[in-house]
Coordinates of C-alpha atoms in Angstrom, one line a residue:
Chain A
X1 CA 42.9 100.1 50.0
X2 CA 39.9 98.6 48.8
X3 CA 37.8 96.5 51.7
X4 CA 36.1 93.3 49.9
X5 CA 33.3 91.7 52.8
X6 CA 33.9 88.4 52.6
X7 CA 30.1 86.9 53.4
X8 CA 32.2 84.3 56.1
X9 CA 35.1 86.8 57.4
X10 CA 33.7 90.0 57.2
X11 CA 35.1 93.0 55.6
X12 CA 39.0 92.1 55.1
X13 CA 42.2 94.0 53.0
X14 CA 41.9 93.1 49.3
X15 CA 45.3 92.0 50.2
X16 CA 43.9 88.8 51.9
X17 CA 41.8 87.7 49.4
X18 CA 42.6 86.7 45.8
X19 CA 41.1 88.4 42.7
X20 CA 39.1 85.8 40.6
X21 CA 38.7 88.3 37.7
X22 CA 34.9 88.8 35.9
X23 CA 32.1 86.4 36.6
X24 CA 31.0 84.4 33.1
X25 CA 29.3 81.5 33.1
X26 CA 31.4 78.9 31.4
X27 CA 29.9 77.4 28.3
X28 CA 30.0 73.3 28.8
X29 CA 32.7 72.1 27.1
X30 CA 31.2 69.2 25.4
X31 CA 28.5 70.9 23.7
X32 CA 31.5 73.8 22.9
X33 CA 32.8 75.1 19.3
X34 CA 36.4 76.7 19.9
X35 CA 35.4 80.0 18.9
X36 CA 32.8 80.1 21.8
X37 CA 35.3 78.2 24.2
X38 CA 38.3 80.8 23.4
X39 CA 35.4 83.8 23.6
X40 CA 34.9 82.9 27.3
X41 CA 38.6 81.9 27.8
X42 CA 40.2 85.2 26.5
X43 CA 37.5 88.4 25.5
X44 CA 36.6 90.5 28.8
X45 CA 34.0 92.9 29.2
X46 CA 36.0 94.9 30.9
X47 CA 33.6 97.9 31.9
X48 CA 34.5 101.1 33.5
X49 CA 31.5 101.1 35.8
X50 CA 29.8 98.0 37.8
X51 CA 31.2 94.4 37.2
X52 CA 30.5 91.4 38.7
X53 CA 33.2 89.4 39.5
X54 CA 34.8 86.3 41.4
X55 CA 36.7 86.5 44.6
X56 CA 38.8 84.0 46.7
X57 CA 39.2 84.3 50.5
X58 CA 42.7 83.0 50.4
X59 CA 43.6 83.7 53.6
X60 CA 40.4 83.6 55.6
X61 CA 37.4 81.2 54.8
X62 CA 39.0 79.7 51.4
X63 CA 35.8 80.1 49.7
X64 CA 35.0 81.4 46.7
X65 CA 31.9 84.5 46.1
X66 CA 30.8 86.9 44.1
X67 CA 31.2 90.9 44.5
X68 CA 30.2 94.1 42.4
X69 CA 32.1 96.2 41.9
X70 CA 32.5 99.7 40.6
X71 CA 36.3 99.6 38.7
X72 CA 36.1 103.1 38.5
X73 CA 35.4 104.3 42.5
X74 CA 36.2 101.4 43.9
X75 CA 32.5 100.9 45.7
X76 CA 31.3 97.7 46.3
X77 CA 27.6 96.0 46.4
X78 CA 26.0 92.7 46.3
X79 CA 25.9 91.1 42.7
X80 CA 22.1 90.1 41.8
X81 CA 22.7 87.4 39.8
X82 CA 21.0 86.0 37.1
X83 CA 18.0 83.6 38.2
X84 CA 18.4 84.5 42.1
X85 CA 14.8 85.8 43.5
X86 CA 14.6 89.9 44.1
X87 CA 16.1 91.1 47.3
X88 CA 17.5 87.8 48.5
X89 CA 20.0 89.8 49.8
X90 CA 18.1 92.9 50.8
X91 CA 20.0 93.8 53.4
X92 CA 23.2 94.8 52.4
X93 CA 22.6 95.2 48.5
X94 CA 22.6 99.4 48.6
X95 CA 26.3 100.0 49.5
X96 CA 28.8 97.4 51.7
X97 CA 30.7 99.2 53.5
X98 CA 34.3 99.5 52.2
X99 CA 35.3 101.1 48.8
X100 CA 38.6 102.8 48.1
X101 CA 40.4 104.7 51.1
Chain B
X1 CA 53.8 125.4 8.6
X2 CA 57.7 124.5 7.9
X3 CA 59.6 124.8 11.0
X4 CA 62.8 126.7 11.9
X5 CA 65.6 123.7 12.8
X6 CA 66.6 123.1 16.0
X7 CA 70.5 123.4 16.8
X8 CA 72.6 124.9 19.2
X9 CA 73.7 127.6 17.4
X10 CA 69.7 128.5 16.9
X11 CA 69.5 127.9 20.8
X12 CA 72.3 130.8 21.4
X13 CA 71.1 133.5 19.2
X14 CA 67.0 133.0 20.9
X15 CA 68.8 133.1 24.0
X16 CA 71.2 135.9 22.8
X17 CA 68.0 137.8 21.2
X18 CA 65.7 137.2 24.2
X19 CA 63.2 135.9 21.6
X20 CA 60.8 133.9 22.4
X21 CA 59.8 130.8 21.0
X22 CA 57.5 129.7 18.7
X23 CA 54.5 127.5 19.4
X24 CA 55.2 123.8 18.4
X25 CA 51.8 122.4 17.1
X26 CA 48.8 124.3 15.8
X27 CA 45.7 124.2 17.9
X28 CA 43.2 123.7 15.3
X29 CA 39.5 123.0 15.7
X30 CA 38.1 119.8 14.0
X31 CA 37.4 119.5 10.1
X32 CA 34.2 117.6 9.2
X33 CA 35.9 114.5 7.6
X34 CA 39.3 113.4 7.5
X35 CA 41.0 110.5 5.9
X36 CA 41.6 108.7 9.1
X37 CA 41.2 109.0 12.8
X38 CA 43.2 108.7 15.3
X39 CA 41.8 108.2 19.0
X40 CA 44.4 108.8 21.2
X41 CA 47.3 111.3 21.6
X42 CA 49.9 109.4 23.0
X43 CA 53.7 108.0 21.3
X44 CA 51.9 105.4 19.5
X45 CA 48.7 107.1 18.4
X46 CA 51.2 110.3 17.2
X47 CA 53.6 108.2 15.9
X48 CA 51.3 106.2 14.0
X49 CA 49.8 109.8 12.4
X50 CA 53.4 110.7 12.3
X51 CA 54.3 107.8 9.5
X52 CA 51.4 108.0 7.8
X53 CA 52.5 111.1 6.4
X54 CA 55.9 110.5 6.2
X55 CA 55.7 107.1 4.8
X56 CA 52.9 107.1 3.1
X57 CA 51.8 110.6 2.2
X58 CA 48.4 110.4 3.7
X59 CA 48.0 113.7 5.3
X60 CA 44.4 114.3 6.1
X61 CA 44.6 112.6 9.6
X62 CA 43.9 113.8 12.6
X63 CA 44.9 112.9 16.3
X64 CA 42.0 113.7 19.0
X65 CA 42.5 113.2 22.8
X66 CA 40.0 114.0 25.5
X67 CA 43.0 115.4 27.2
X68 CA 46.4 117.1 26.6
X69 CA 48.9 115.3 23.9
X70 CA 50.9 112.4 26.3
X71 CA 48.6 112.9 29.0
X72 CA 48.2 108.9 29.7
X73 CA 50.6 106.5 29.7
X74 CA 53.2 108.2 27.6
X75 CA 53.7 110.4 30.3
X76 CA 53.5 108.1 32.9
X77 CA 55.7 104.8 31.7
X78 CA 59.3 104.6 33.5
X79 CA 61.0 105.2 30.2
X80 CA 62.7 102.4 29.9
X81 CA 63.5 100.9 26.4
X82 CA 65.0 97.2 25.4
X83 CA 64.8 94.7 23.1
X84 CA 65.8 91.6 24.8
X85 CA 62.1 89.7 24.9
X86 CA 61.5 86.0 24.7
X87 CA 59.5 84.8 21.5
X88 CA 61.1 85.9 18.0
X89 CA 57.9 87.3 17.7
X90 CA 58.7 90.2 19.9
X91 CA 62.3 90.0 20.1
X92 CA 62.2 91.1 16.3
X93 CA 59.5 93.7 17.1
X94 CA 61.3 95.5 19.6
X95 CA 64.6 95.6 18.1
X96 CA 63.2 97.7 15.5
X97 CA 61.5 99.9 17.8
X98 CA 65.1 100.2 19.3
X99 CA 66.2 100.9 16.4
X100 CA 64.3 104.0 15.5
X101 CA 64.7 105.0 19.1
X102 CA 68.4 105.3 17.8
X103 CA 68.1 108.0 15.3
X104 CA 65.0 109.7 16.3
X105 CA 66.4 112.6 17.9
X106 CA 68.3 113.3 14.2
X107 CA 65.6 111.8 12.3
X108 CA 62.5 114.2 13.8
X109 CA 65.0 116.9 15.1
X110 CA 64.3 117.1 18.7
X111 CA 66.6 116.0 21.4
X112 CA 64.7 112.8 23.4
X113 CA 67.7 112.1 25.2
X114 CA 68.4 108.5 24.5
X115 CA 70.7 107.1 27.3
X116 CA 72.4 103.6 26.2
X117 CA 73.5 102.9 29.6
X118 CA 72.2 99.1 29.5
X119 CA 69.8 96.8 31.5
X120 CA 70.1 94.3 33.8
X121 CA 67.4 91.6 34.5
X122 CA 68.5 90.1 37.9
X123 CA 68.0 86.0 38.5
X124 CA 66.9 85.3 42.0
X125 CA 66.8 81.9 41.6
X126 CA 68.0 79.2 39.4
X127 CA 64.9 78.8 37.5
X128 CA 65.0 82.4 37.0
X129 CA 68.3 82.2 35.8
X130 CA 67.5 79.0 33.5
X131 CA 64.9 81.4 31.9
X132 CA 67.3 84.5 31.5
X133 CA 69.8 81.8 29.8
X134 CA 66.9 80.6 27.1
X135 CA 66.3 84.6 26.5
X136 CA 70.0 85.5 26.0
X137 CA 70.0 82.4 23.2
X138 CA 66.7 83.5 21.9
X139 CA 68.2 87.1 21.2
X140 CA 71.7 86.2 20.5
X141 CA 70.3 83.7 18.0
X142 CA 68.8 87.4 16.3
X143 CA 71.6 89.0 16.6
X144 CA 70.8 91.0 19.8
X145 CA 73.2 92.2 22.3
X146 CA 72.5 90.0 25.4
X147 CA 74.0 88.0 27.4
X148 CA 74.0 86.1 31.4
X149 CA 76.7 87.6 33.7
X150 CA 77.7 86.7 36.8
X151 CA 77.0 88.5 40.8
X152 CA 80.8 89.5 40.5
X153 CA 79.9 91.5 36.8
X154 CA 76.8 92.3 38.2
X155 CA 78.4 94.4 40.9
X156 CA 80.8 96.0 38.7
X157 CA 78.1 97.4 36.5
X158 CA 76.5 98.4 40.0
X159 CA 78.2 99.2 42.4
X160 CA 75.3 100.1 45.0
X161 CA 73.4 95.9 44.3
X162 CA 74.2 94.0 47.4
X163 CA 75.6 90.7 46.2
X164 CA 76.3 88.7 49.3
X165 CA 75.0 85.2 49.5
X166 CA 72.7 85.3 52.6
X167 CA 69.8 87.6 51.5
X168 CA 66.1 86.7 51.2
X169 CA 66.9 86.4 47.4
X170 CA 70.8 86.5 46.9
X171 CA 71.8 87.6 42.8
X172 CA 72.8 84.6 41.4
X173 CA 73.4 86.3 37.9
X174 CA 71.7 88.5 35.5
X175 CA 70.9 89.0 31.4
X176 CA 72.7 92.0 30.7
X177 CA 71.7 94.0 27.8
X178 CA 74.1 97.0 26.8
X179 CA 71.4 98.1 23.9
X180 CA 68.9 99.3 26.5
X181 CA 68.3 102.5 28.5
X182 CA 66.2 105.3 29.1
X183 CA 64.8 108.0 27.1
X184 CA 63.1 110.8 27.9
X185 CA 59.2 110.2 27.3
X186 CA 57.9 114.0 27.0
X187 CA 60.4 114.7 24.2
X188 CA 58.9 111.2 22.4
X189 CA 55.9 113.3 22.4
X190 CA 56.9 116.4 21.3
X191 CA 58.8 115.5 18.7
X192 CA 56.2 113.3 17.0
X193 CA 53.9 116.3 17.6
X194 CA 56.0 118.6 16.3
X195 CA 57.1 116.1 13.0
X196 CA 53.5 115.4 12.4
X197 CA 52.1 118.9 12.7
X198 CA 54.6 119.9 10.1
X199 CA 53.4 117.2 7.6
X200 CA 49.6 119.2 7.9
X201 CA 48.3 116.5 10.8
X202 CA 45.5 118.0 12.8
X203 CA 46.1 117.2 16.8
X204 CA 43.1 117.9 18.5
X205 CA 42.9 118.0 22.7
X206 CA 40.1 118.2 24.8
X207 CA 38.3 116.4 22.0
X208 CA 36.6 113.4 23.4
X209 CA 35.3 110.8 21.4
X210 CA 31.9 109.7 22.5
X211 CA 30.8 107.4 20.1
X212 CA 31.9 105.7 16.7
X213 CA 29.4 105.4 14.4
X214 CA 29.2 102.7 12.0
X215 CA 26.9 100.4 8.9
X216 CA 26.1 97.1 7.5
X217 CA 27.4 95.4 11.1
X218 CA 25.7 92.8 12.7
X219 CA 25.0 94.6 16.5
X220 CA 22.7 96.9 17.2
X221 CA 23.2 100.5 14.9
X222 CA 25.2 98.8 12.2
X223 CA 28.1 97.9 14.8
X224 CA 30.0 94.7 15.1
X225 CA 31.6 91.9 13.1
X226 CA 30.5 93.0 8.9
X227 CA 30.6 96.5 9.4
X228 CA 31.7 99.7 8.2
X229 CA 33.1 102.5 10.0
X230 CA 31.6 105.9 9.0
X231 CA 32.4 108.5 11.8
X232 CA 33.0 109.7 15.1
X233 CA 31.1 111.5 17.1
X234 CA 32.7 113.8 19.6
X235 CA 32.6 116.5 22.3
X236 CA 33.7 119.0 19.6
X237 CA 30.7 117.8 17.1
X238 CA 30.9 115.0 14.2
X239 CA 33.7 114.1 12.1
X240 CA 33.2 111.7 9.3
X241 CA 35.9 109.3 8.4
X242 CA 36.2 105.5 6.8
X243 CA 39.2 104.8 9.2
X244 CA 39.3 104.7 12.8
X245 CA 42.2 103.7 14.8
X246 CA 42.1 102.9 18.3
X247 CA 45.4 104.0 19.8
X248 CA 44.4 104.4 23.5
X249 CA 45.4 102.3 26.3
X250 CA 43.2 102.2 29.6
X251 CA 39.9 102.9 27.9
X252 CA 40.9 100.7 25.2
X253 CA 37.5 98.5 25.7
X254 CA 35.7 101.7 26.5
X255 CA 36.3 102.9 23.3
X256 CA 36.3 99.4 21.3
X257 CA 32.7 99.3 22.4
X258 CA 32.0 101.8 20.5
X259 CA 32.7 100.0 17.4
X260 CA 31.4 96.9 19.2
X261 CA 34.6 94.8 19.2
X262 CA 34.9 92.5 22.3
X263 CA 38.9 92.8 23.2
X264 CA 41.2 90.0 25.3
X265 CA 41.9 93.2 28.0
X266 CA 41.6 94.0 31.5
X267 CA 42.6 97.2 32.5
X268 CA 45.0 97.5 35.7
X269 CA 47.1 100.4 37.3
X270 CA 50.8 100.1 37.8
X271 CA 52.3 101.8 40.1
X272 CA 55.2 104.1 40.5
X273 CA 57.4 106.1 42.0
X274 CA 60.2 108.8 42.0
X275 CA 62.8 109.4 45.0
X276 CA 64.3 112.8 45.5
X277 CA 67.7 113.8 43.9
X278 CA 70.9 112.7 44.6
X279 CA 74.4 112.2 43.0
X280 CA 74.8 109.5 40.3
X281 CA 75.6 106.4 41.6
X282 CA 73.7 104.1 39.2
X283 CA 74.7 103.8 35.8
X284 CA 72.0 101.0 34.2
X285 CA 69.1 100.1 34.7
X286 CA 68.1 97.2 37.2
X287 CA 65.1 94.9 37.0
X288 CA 64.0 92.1 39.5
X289 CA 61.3 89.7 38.7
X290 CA 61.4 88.7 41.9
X291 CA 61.0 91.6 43.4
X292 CA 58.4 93.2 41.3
X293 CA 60.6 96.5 40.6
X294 CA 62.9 98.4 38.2
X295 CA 64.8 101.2 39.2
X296 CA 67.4 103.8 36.7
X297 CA 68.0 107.0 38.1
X298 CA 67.4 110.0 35.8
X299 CA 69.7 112.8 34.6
X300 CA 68.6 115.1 37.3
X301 CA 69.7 112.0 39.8
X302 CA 66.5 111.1 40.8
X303 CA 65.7 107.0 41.2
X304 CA 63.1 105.9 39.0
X305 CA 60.7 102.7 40.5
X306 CA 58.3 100.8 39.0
X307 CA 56.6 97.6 39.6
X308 CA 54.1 95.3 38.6
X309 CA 50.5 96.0 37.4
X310 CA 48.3 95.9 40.7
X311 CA 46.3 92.6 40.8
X312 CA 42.5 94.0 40.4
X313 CA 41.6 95.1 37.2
X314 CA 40.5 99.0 38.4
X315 CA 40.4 102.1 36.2
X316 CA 41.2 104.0 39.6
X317 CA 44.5 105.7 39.2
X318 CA 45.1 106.5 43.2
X319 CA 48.4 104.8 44.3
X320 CA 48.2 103.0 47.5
X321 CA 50.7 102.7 51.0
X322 CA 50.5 99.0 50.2
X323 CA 52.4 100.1 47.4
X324 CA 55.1 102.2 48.6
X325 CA 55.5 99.8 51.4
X326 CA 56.3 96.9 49.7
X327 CA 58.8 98.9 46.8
X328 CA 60.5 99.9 49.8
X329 CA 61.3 96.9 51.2
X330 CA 62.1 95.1 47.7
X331 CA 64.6 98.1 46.9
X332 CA 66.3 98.0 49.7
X333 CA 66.9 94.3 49.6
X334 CA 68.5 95.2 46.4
X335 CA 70.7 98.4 47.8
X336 CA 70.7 98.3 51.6
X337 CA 72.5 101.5 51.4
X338 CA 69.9 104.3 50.2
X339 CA 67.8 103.0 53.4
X340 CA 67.8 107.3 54.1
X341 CA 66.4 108.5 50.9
X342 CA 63.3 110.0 50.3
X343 CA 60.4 109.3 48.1
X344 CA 58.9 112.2 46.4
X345 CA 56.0 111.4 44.7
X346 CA 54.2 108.0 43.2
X347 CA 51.7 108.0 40.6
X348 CA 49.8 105.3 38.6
X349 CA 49.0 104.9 34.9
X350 CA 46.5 102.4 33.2
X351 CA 47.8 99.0 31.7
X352 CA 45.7 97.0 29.4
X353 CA 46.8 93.2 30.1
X354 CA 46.1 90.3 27.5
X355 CA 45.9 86.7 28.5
X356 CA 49.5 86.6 26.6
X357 CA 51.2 89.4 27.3
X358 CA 51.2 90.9 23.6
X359 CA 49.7 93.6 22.2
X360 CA 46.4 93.5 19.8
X361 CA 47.4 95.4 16.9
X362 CA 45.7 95.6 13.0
X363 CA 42.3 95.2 11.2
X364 CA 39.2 93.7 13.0
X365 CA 36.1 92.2 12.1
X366 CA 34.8 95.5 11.7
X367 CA 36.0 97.3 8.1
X368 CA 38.1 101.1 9.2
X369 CA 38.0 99.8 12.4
X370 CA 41.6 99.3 13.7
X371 CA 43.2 98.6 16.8
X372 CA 47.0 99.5 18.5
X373 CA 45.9 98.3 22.0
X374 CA 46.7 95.7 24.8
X375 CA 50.2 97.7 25.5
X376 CA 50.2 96.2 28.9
X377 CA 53.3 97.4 30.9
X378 CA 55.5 97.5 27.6
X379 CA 53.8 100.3 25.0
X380 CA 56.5 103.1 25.4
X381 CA 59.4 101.0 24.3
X382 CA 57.1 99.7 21.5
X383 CA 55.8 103.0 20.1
X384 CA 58.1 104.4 17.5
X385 CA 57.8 100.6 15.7
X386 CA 54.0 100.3 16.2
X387 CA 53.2 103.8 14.6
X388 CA 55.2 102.7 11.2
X389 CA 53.5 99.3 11.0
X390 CA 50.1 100.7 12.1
X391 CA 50.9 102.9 9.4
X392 CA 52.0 100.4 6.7
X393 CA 48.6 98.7 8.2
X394 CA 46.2 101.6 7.4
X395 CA 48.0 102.4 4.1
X396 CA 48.3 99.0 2.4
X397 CA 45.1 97.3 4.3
X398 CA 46.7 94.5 5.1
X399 CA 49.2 93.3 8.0
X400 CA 52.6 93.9 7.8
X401 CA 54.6 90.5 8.8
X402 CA 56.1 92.3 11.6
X403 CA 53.1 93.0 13.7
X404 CA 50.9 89.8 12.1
X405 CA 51.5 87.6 14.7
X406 CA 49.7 89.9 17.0
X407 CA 46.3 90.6 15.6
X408 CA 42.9 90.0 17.1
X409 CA 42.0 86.9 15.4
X410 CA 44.5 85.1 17.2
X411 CA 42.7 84.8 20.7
X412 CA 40.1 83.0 18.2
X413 CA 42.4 80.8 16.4
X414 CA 44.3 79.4 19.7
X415 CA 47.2 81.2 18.2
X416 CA 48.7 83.3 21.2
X417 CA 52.0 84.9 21.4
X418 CA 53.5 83.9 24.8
X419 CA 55.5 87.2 26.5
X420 CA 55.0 86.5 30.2
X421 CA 58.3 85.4 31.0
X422 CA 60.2 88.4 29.6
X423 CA 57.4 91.2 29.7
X424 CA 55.2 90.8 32.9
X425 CA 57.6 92.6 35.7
X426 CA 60.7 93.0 33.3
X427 CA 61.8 96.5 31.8

């Protein structure tokens, strides 16, 4: 079972929540060409290591937040996104507790 | 190499003789080049290497897998086969996978135990069964055996499928297809092995590839869209080659990397899981949407259960109790009466899902670069079919009409081939 914290609800089931899949930022879609649109529609980068990606808490908060995650062993961390100052989330970035049981 | 037959009569006399038997497939080390590559020993990597020199008498190929031959999802699949899909697209596909699934145990001489006892896609509800009624037209339409029968033929077919009206989700009908059954997924293997080695392929285990190395491509170290494949490099040293084909599934994007094509996958585990023996009682194969699970029972008597991929993309192969939990309660809303039996084991295996539900098969933007990927919860039934067009691929460089519907340049052209509604639980 893998335990996702929600930042609202605390560490819940992945059950309870729903998997958003990865984090892309979406092109705008009036500046777009197709090719770029369908790139962020349909190619994944689907690593076998860390991956940032989206999660819903369906049946908890209902918001949606971003996780990292390590697809391989299942350990989780806070994402440091892109343009988000160093150690905003100091805290808890080393290792969340949860991961694969 | 030329290998003695098998046959019965060979059987008796070993037995008879107490001789023992020979090994199957050479364990070769690598050469330094070869004509093509194939990463990946599973059906359709060894089938693919398999037609090549049958078909098309190219011979210096070799298979390399970072583990044993079948070791992935080959070995892990439910071994179901069928052809009854939705799109002509992949109802046409299929049927001719089912069709060498017919003759292979004559045609490569090794027993995979094909077992036409047909397949039954259960409607839970009536827009379930509106969709089962558009498939049977789509495949009767190309002359494929399938059709919608009713809870009363339901239950003769099964006995053991509870058909009253006042379930959670009564049977209100099903798309029965007498082509389809089980096979046994080992002997797949084997005998492509064993057909392959004999035409002078090299099949090379514990041989993991670690990079592909490439020219002229617009990434970083010649890689990417314009290039040229020249090699690969792996644990057992170099190999150079001009044709690379990627016939994994799981690390399908770990190895696609390599060459530095971005693919339309995510890579998720299904689960599965095996009860312990009992009698036969259940002569098809049953498959609930609904219910997220398919269940045959094998020769030995034992059910067979799988379900559908889990929802986060992991390449973590552990099963779950979430898992077993919930195929429990959907089975036995199915057959109330095997409430007692046991289950003996579950297991996972990778699935590479695509936005559509179809596989990503053919050339890419890189030259010698190919791909036999995106196999999703449907690559065993698939694998005899995809090794002879991936064949005809490599050997004629272009796409075969069969599998041209389903190469990589559609997710950039808008052109998708939508399976979902016969592929994503069905079996």
């Amino acid at each position: 079972m893998l335990l996702v914290p929600c930042p609202n609800c605390g560490p819940r089931s992945s059950q309870d929540l729903s998997y958003g899949g990865e984090a892309h930022s979406r092109p705008d879609p009036k500046t777009t060409s197709p090719e770029e649109w369908r790139t962020y529609l349909y190619l994944r980068d689907n690593p076998s290591g860390w991956l940032v990606e989206n999660w819903y808490c369906s049946s908890g908060c209902r918001r949606w937040f971003k996780i990292e995650r390590h697809t391989l062993t299942g350990e989780l961390r806070e994402p440091v996104l892109p343009g988000a100052k160093n150690g905003t989330a100091s805290e808890t970035s080393t290792n969340i507790q949860g991961g694969t049981k | 190499m030329g290998k003695a037959k098998y046959s019965a009569a060979g059987l008796f006399i070993r037995g008879a003789r107490k001789k023992t038997w020979p090994r199957v497939w050479r364990d070769v080390e690598p050469k330094k080049s070869y004509d093509v590559v194939i990463v990946g020993g599973g059906i359709h990597g060894l089938a693919t290497a398999y037609y090549l020199a049958s078909n098309h008498g190219i011979t210096n190929v070799a298979v390399v897998d970072k583990a044993y031959l079948g070791s992935g999802g080959s070995g892990r699949n439910t071994a179901i086969v069928r052809s009854n899909y939705l799109t002509p697209e992949g109802v046409a596909f299929y049927d001719r996978s089912l069709d060498l699934y017919n003759t292979m145990s004559t045609d490569l001489n090794l027993n995979v135990m094909f077992s036409e006892r047909g397949h039954m896609t259960l409607a839970h509800t009536d827009s379930a069964l509106r969709t089962m009624n558009w498939r049977a037209e789509v495949n009767k339409l190309q002359g494929i055996d399938s059709s919608v029968i009713s809870p009363e033929e339901v239950k003769k077919e099964a006995p053991s499928l509870d058909i009253s009206t006042d379930t959670r989700y009564p049977i209100l009908g099903a798309l029965y297809h007498p082509p389809g059954g089980t096979i046994r997924h080992d002997a797949v293997v084997w005998a492509y092995a064993r057909a392959a080695d004999s035409l002078g392929v090299d099949m090379i285990q514990k041989c993991e590839v670690l990079d592909i190395t490439c020219e002229g491509g617009e990434a970083a170290e010649g890689k990417g869209a314009g290039g040229k494949v020249t090699g690969v490099k792996t644990s057992l040293g170099d190999i150079s080659t001009p044709v690379v084909v990627n016939c994994t599934a799981g690390w399908a994007t770990t190895i696609s990397d390599m060459a530095g094509v971005k693919l339309p996958i995510t890579t998720h585990p299904l689960q599965a899981a095996v009860t312990e023996p009992v009698k036969s009682f259940l002569p098809t194969v049953v498959v609930s949407g609904s219910l997220h699970v398919y269940v045959s029972q094998t020769d030995r008597g034992e059910l067979v259960f799988g379900a559908s991929v889990d929802p986060v993309a992991t390449y973590d192969m552990r099963g779950t109790l979430a898992f077993t939990e919930e195929l429990a309660g959907h089975v036995l809303e199915l057959m109330p009466a095997i409430s007692k039996m046991r289950l003996m084991r579950q297991w996972a295996g990778l699935c590479d899902m695509t936005p559509d539900y179809s596989p990503v098969m053919g050339h890419t933007q890189v030259g010698g670069y190919l791909v036999d990927v995106g196999w999703g919860t449907y690559g065993f039934k698939a694998g005899p079919v995809s090794g002879e067009q991936m064949a005809a691929a490599i050997a004629t460089e272009s796409m075969p009409e069969l599998i041209a519907p389903f190469a990589l340049s559609r997710f950039t052209e808008g052109t998708l081939v939508g399976e979902k509604g016969a592929a994503a639980v069905g079996h």
